[in-house]
Amino acid sequence: MRWATRRNVHIDRAACAWLIRRHIDPAAEFVFVDDPGDVPADATPFDMRGAELSHHGPDCSFETILRRYELTDPVLWKIAEIVHEADVDDERYDAPEARGLDVILRGLSMTCDDDRVLELAGPLFDGLHEYFRRAFTLGRPPA
Amino acid sequence: MIEWVLLAYRIPRTPSSPRIAVWRKLERLGVARLGDGLVALPADARTREQFDWIAEEIGEAGGTATIWVATAGGAAQEQAVAQAMRQARAEEYRAVIAQAEAAAGGGEGERRRTAKRLQAELRRIDRRDFFPPEEREAARRAVRALSRTAGAGTGGTTWGGHTTGDGDPAGGDHTAGRGGRGTDGERATAASAAGEETR
């Protein structure tokens, strides 16, 4: 399936792309557009104004996708808190990791194109997921 | 002159909660209020995106919103808007300084708690500080000093906002004191100072 989002991806779009590839559509292909009007007819838009898979109410797009696809894994919701704070920064959650992740993604988007950012964000979010999976299992931060 | 992003919006008076939520978000972003239902921020990827989401939220609350990218009709107008934004931030920095000074006489626990809280507050102000006033450095120093006496981290964390120091349009009216380009220099100085402390 093809998925479309805005060019110059940042935290929310990078996280959504990872989520889509790992949990919704392993064969996902991503296209980047400048304007919502440029989304190809066969592509599902996300994190764009007017799209269903976007910000809604207080939720960022990552949270919207979790709800829409009924992904209830608490580890994914923990990552959602970090993505939310890195993206929206409204202190809805206590997520001190957000600041660092925001800086890392901003830096990547300065040195890499969108395809490369998604490629690098893959192992980054895989690692975050594993870290919090272990944290949930242990009930404390894993060493 | 710089590019601005404008959000023109109308939102129903009732129910009031989405209206208040939008108002709070705009305050948090440090917008310039240009008129009834018209707010502006210096345009960058982040501010445009933030306006996009607020526009979406306004739409979901039964209102209407459009986003525009614009330049001011004249440099004087732009400077007036920038100056008002700078003053709003200066007031916030002064409040931080006053709280840091008030806490200095307290016990160690209070000093540490206040230092932590003010560091977070500085970060919030920094993110909406597009035209840094002189008070910014003083506020950072005040919080650093308080952190030091409380044995907490040194306020190096206040670094890294999304200020647009190099596009300071109101710099021109400050040639006597600090030129428009002064901002970058100040940040570089502050950066090396912060670096030395953490080394």
Short mmCIF file of C-alpha atoms in Angstrom, two decimals:
data_model
loop_
_atom_site.label_atom_id
_atom_site.label_comp_id
_atom_site.label_asym_id
_atom_site.label_seq_id
_atom_site.Cartn_x
_atom_site.Cartn_y
_atom_site.Cartn_z
CA MET A 1 0.00 0.00 0.00
CA ARG A 2 1.08 3.57 -0.57
CA TRP A 3 1.03 6.16 2.20
CA ALA A 4 1.51 9.88 1.79
CA THR A 5 2.65 12.59 4.14
CA ARG A 6 4.15 16.07 4.09
CA ARG A 7 7.72 16.58 2.97
CA ASN A 8 10.49 17.36 5.52
CA VAL A 9 9.35 14.77 8.02
CA HIS A 10 9.78 15.36 11.70
CA ILE A 11 9.08 13.32 14.81
CA ASP A 12 5.37 12.57 14.38
CA ARG A 13 5.64 11.57 10.71
CA ALA A 14 8.80 9.53 11.28
CA ALA A 15 7.14 7.74 14.19
CA CYS A 16 3.93 7.14 12.20
CA ALA A 17 5.89 5.70 9.27
CA TRP A 18 7.66 3.32 11.65
CA LEU A 19 4.34 2.37 13.25
CA ILE A 20 2.70 1.76 9.86
CA ARG A 21 5.57 -0.40 8.63
CA ARG A 22 5.91 -2.45 11.83
CA HIS A 23 2.30 -2.85 12.89
CA ILE A 24 -0.04 -2.13 9.99
CA ASP A 25 1.53 -2.61 6.57
CA PRO A 26 4.98 -4.26 6.32
CA ALA A 27 5.11 -3.48 2.59
CA ALA A 28 4.28 0.19 3.10
CA GLU A 29 5.67 2.62 0.53
CA PHE A 30 5.89 6.28 1.46
CA VAL A 31 5.49 9.33 -0.77
CA PHE A 32 6.19 12.88 0.34
CA VAL A 33 4.17 15.83 -0.92
CA ASP A 34 4.16 19.60 -0.44
CA ASP A 35 0.42 20.08 -0.44
CA PRO A 36 -2.57 17.93 0.62
CA GLY A 37 -3.84 18.35 -2.95
CA ASP A 38 -0.82 16.46 -4.29
CA VAL A 39 -1.58 13.18 -2.50
CA PRO A 40 -1.81 10.40 -5.13
CA ALA A 41 -5.28 8.87 -5.44
CA ASP A 42 -4.10 5.42 -4.33
CA ALA A 43 -2.22 6.68 -1.26
CA THR A 44 -3.48 6.99 2.32
CA PRO A 45 -2.51 10.39 3.74
CA PHE A 46 -1.31 10.78 7.32
CA ASP A 47 -0.19 13.69 9.49
CA MET A 48 -1.67 16.21 7.04
CA ARG A 49 -4.44 18.73 7.49
CA GLY A 50 -7.78 17.23 6.54
CA ALA A 51 -6.58 13.62 6.73
CA GLU A 52 -8.33 11.12 8.97
CA LEU A 53 -4.97 9.84 10.22
CA SER A 54 -3.84 13.18 11.57
CA HIS A 55 -4.08 15.38 14.65
CA HIS A 56 -7.53 15.18 16.21
CA GLY A 57 -8.52 17.03 19.34
CA PRO A 58 -5.57 16.74 21.70
CA ASP A 59 -4.07 13.73 19.86
CA CYS A 60 -1.09 13.83 17.55
CA SER A 61 -1.15 11.62 14.43
CA PHE A 62 0.70 8.75 16.11
CA GLU A 63 -2.01 8.57 18.77
CA THR A 64 -4.74 8.83 16.14
CA ILE A 65 -3.28 5.87 14.23
CA LEU A 66 -3.05 3.80 17.43
CA ARG A 67 -6.74 4.49 18.10
CA ARG A 68 -7.90 4.02 14.53
CA TYR A 69 -6.14 0.63 14.18
CA GLU A 70 -7.00 -0.37 17.75
CA LEU A 71 -3.39 -0.92 18.73
CA THR A 72 -3.51 -1.28 22.49
CA ASP A 73 0.05 -2.43 23.23
CA PRO A 74 1.06 -0.34 26.29
CA VAL A 75 4.59 -0.08 24.95
CA LEU A 76 3.28 1.67 21.83
CA TRP A 77 1.26 4.02 24.04
CA LYS A 78 4.37 4.80 26.04
CA ILE A 79 6.12 5.72 22.77
CA ALA A 80 3.01 7.74 21.87
CA GLU A 81 3.52 9.87 24.99
CA ILE A 82 7.08 10.66 23.93
CA VAL A 83 6.08 11.41 20.34
CA HIS A 84 3.22 13.58 21.58
CA GLU A 85 5.46 15.69 23.79
CA ALA A 86 8.21 15.95 21.16
CA ASP A 87 5.61 17.05 18.60
CA VAL A 88 2.95 19.01 20.48
CA ASP A 89 4.92 19.90 23.62
CA ASP A 90 1.82 20.67 25.68
CA GLU A 91 2.91 18.82 28.84
CA ARG A 92 -0.02 16.47 28.67
CA TYR A 93 2.42 13.70 29.56
CA ASP A 94 5.58 13.51 31.60
CA ALA A 95 8.00 12.38 28.90
CA PRO A 96 11.52 13.67 29.50
CA GLU A 97 12.75 11.57 26.56
CA ALA A 98 10.81 13.82 24.19
CA ARG A 99 13.29 16.67 24.21
CA GLY A 100 16.21 14.50 23.17
CA LEU A 101 14.23 12.68 20.52
CA ASP A 102 12.99 15.99 19.11
CA VAL A 103 16.58 17.26 18.78
CA ILE A 104 17.78 14.01 17.19
CA LEU A 105 15.01 14.03 14.59
CA ARG A 106 15.47 17.74 13.85
CA GLY A 107 19.17 17.18 13.35
CA LEU A 108 18.55 14.21 11.03
CA SER A 109 16.10 16.21 8.94
CA MET A 110 18.85 18.81 8.44
CA THR A 111 21.39 16.34 7.11
CA CYS A 112 19.28 13.65 5.41
CA ASP A 113 16.43 13.48 2.92
CA ASP A 114 13.04 12.12 3.96
CA ASP A 115 13.64 8.54 2.77
CA ARG A 116 16.88 8.42 4.73
CA VAL A 117 15.26 9.90 7.86
CA LEU A 118 12.64 7.13 7.78
CA GLU A 119 15.35 4.54 7.19
CA LEU A 120 17.32 5.77 10.24
CA ALA A 121 14.24 6.28 12.40
CA GLY A 122 13.37 2.58 11.96
CA PRO A 123 16.08 1.13 14.23
CA LEU A 124 15.73 4.14 16.53
CA PHE A 125 12.07 3.38 17.27
CA ASP A 126 12.74 -0.38 17.29
CA GLY A 127 15.23 0.33 20.07
CA LEU A 128 12.82 2.55 21.97
CA HIS A 129 10.16 -0.14 21.70
CA GLU A 130 12.53 -2.81 23.03
CA TYR A 131 13.68 -0.55 25.86
CA PHE A 132 10.16 0.16 27.06
CA ARG A 133 9.07 -3.45 26.51
CA ARG A 134 11.80 -4.51 28.93
CA ALA A 135 10.93 -1.65 31.29
CA PHE A 136 7.32 -2.87 31.42
CA THR A 137 8.42 -6.46 32.02
CA LEU A 138 10.87 -5.52 34.77
CA GLY A 139 8.74 -2.77 36.29
CA ARG A 140 11.77 -0.47 36.30
CA PRO A 141 14.19 1.07 33.79
CA PRO A 142 16.25 -1.74 32.21
CA ALA A 143 20.02 -1.49 32.65
CA MET B 1 11.81 41.87 6.69
CA ILE B 2 10.92 38.33 7.62
CA GLU B 3 8.16 35.98 6.59
CA TRP B 4 5.27 35.55 8.99
CA VAL B 5 2.63 32.88 9.22
CA LEU B 6 -0.85 34.17 10.00
CA LEU B 7 -3.83 32.31 11.36
CA ALA B 8 -7.20 33.94 10.72
CA TYR B 9 -9.95 32.19 12.62
CA ARG B 10 -13.45 32.28 14.03
CA ILE B 11 -14.57 29.89 16.69
CA PRO B 12 -18.06 29.63 18.22
CA ARG B 13 -18.50 31.36 21.61
CA THR B 14 -20.12 28.25 23.03
CA PRO B 15 -19.16 25.69 24.07
CA SER B 16 -16.33 27.60 25.66
CA SER B 17 -13.90 24.75 26.35
CA PRO B 18 -12.53 24.33 22.79
CA ARG B 19 -12.29 28.10 22.54
CA ILE B 20 -10.28 28.25 25.74
CA ALA B 21 -8.10 25.33 24.63
CA VAL B 22 -7.26 27.17 21.41
CA TRP B 23 -6.58 30.39 23.31
CA ARG B 24 -4.18 28.57 25.64
CA LYS B 25 -2.33 26.95 22.76
CA LEU B 26 -1.88 30.30 21.06
CA GLU B 27 -0.59 31.84 24.28
CA ARG B 28 1.82 28.99 24.70
CA LEU B 29 3.15 29.60 21.19
CA GLY B 30 3.69 33.28 22.02
CA VAL B 31 1.63 34.62 19.10
CA ALA B 32 1.30 38.27 18.17
CA ARG B 33 -2.37 39.20 18.25
CA LEU B 34 -2.94 41.40 15.24
CA GLY B 35 -6.69 41.74 15.60
CA ASP B 36 -9.84 39.87 16.48
CA GLY B 37 -9.24 36.29 15.40
CA LEU B 38 -5.95 37.11 13.69
CA VAL B 39 -2.64 35.95 15.13
CA ALA B 40 0.89 35.79 13.72
CA LEU B 41 4.24 34.13 14.31
CA PRO B 42 7.54 34.32 12.43
CA ALA B 43 7.23 31.56 9.82
CA ASP B 44 9.28 28.40 10.11
CA ALA B 45 8.51 24.72 9.71
CA ARG B 46 7.48 24.39 13.34
CA THR B 47 5.26 27.47 13.61
CA ARG B 48 3.50 26.67 10.34
CA GLU B 49 2.84 23.15 11.51
CA GLN B 50 1.58 24.30 14.92
CA PHE B 51 -0.86 26.67 13.20
CA ASP B 52 -1.96 23.83 10.92
CA TRP B 53 -2.96 21.72 13.90
CA ILE B 54 -4.68 24.56 15.69
CA ALA B 55 -6.59 25.36 12.49
CA GLU B 56 -7.65 21.73 12.35
CA GLU B 57 -8.79 21.88 15.96
CA ILE B 58 -10.79 25.05 15.28
CA GLY B 59 -12.47 23.31 12.35
CA GLU B 60 -13.40 20.35 14.54
CA ALA B 61 -14.89 22.79 17.07
CA GLY B 62 -17.25 24.14 14.40
CA GLY B 63 -15.17 27.20 13.55
CA THR B 64 -13.27 28.27 10.47
CA ALA B 65 -9.58 28.94 10.05
CA THR B 66 -7.24 29.85 7.22
CA ILE B 67 -3.47 30.09 7.23
CA TRP B 68 -1.49 32.70 5.35
CA VAL B 69 2.15 33.43 4.81
CA ALA B 70 2.87 37.15 4.67
CA THR B 71 5.37 39.96 5.04
CA ALA B 72 4.52 43.22 6.78
CA GLY B 73 3.50 46.19 4.64
CA GLY B 74 6.35 48.16 6.15
CA ALA B 75 9.40 47.70 8.37
CA ALA B 76 7.99 49.96 11.09
CA GLN B 77 4.87 47.81 11.43
CA GLU B 78 6.94 44.70 11.68
CA GLN B 79 9.18 46.26 14.31
CA ALA B 80 6.18 47.28 16.38
CA VAL B 81 4.84 43.72 16.34
CA ALA B 82 8.26 42.26 17.13
CA GLN B 83 8.77 44.78 19.91
CA ALA B 84 5.44 43.87 21.52
CA MET B 85 6.42 40.19 21.40
CA ARG B 86 9.83 41.00 22.85
CA GLN B 87 8.23 42.92 25.70
CA ALA B 88 5.81 40.12 26.47
CA ARG B 89 8.76 37.73 26.82
CA ALA B 90 10.77 40.28 28.83
CA GLU B 91 7.93 40.35 31.35
CA GLU B 92 8.00 36.57 31.62
CA TYR B 93 11.77 36.57 32.11
CA ARG B 94 11.43 39.23 34.80
CA ALA B 95 8.92 37.06 36.64
CA VAL B 96 11.45 34.20 36.52
CA ILE B 97 14.20 36.47 37.89
CA ALA B 98 11.93 37.67 40.71
CA GLN B 99 11.03 34.09 41.67
CA ALA B 100 14.68 32.99 41.58
CA GLU B 101 15.66 35.88 43.81
CA ALA B 102 12.78 35.26 46.19
CA ALA B 103 13.78 31.59 46.54
CA ALA B 104 17.46 32.38 47.19
CA GLY B 105 16.77 33.01 50.88
CA GLY B 106 14.85 29.76 51.37
CA GLY B 107 16.00 26.35 52.54
CA GLU B 108 17.96 24.01 50.28
CA GLY B 109 14.92 21.91 49.40
CA GLU B 110 12.95 24.95 48.36
CA ARG B 111 15.87 26.31 46.35
CA ARG B 112 16.23 23.02 44.50
CA ARG B 113 12.51 22.70 43.77
CA THR B 114 12.28 26.29 42.59
CA ALA B 115 15.40 25.93 40.42
CA LYS B 116 13.92 22.86 38.71
CA ARG B 117 10.59 24.57 38.17
CA LEU B 118 12.19 27.72 36.81
CA GLN B 119 14.42 25.73 34.46
CA ALA B 120 11.29 24.19 32.96
CA GLU B 121 9.65 27.61 32.81
CA LEU B 122 12.70 29.05 31.02
CA ARG B 123 12.49 26.28 28.45
CA ARG B 124 8.85 27.12 27.81
CA ILE B 125 9.58 30.83 27.44
CA ASP B 126 12.59 30.11 25.24
CA ARG B 127 10.43 28.20 22.78
CA ARG B 128 8.21 31.21 22.19
CA ASP B 129 10.99 33.80 22.35
CA PHE B 130 11.40 34.89 18.75
CA PHE B 131 12.95 38.28 19.48
CA PRO B 132 15.06 37.75 22.59
CA PRO B 133 15.06 40.70 25.03
CA GLU B 134 18.03 41.53 27.24
CA GLU B 135 16.22 39.95 30.17
CA ARG B 136 16.76 36.50 28.70
CA GLU B 137 20.41 36.30 29.71
CA ALA B 138 19.67 37.77 33.14
CA ALA B 139 16.96 35.17 33.70
CA ARG B 140 19.30 32.35 32.69
CA ARG B 141 21.97 33.67 35.02
CA ALA B 142 19.49 33.98 37.90
CA VAL B 143 18.31 30.39 37.48
CA ARG B 144 21.87 29.10 37.08
CA ALA B 145 22.89 30.89 40.26
CA LEU B 146 19.96 29.42 42.16
CA SER B 147 20.70 25.92 40.81
CA ARG B 148 24.30 26.21 41.92
CA THR B 149 23.43 27.15 45.49
CA ALA B 150 20.92 24.30 45.58
CA GLY B 151 23.47 21.81 44.29
CA ALA B 152 21.21 20.99 41.37
CA GLY B 153 22.15 20.87 37.69
CA THR B 154 23.40 24.12 36.19
CA GLY B 155 20.80 25.68 33.91
CA GLY B 156 22.50 24.57 30.72
CA THR B 157 19.25 22.87 29.80
CA THR B 158 17.66 26.20 28.89
CA TRP B 159 19.59 25.95 25.69
CA GLY B 160 17.94 25.03 22.42
CA GLY B 161 14.75 26.95 21.79
CA HIS B 162 13.37 27.70 18.39
CA THR B 163 14.16 31.36 18.37
CA THR B 164 14.79 33.06 15.06
CA GLY B 165 17.58 35.28 16.25
CA ASP B 166 19.11 35.76 12.83
CA GLY B 167 15.93 37.14 11.35
CA ASP B 168 15.39 39.80 13.99
CA PRO B 169 13.55 42.50 12.09
CA ALA B 170 13.51 44.92 14.99
CA GLY B 171 17.27 44.78 15.27
CA GLY B 172 17.52 47.96 13.26
CA ASP B 173 16.08 50.10 16.02
CA HIS B 174 18.64 48.80 18.45
CA THR B 175 21.79 49.82 16.66
CA ALA B 176 22.88 51.90 19.63
CA GLY B 177 22.78 49.00 22.06
CA ARG B 178 22.85 45.64 20.41
CA GLY B 179 22.62 45.36 16.65
CA GLY B 180 20.26 42.99 14.91
CA ARG B 181 23.14 40.60 14.40
CA GLY B 182 24.00 40.79 18.07
CA THR B 183 21.62 37.98 18.84
CA ASP B 184 23.78 35.33 17.24
CA GLY B 185 26.82 36.56 19.09
CA GLU B 186 24.97 36.49 22.37
CA ARG B 187 23.81 32.97 21.78
CA ALA B 188 27.30 31.84 20.84
CA THR B 189 28.68 33.39 24.04
CA ALA B 190 25.98 31.78 26.12
CA ALA B 191 26.60 28.46 24.39
CA SER B 192 30.30 28.45 25.19
CA ALA B 193 29.57 29.56 28.75
CA ALA B 194 27.12 26.69 29.17
CA GLY B 195 29.65 24.34 27.61
CA GLU B 196 32.34 25.35 30.07
CA GLU B 197 30.08 24.70 32.99
CA THR B 198 29.19 21.20 31.95
CA ARG B 199 32.76 20.25 31.10
#
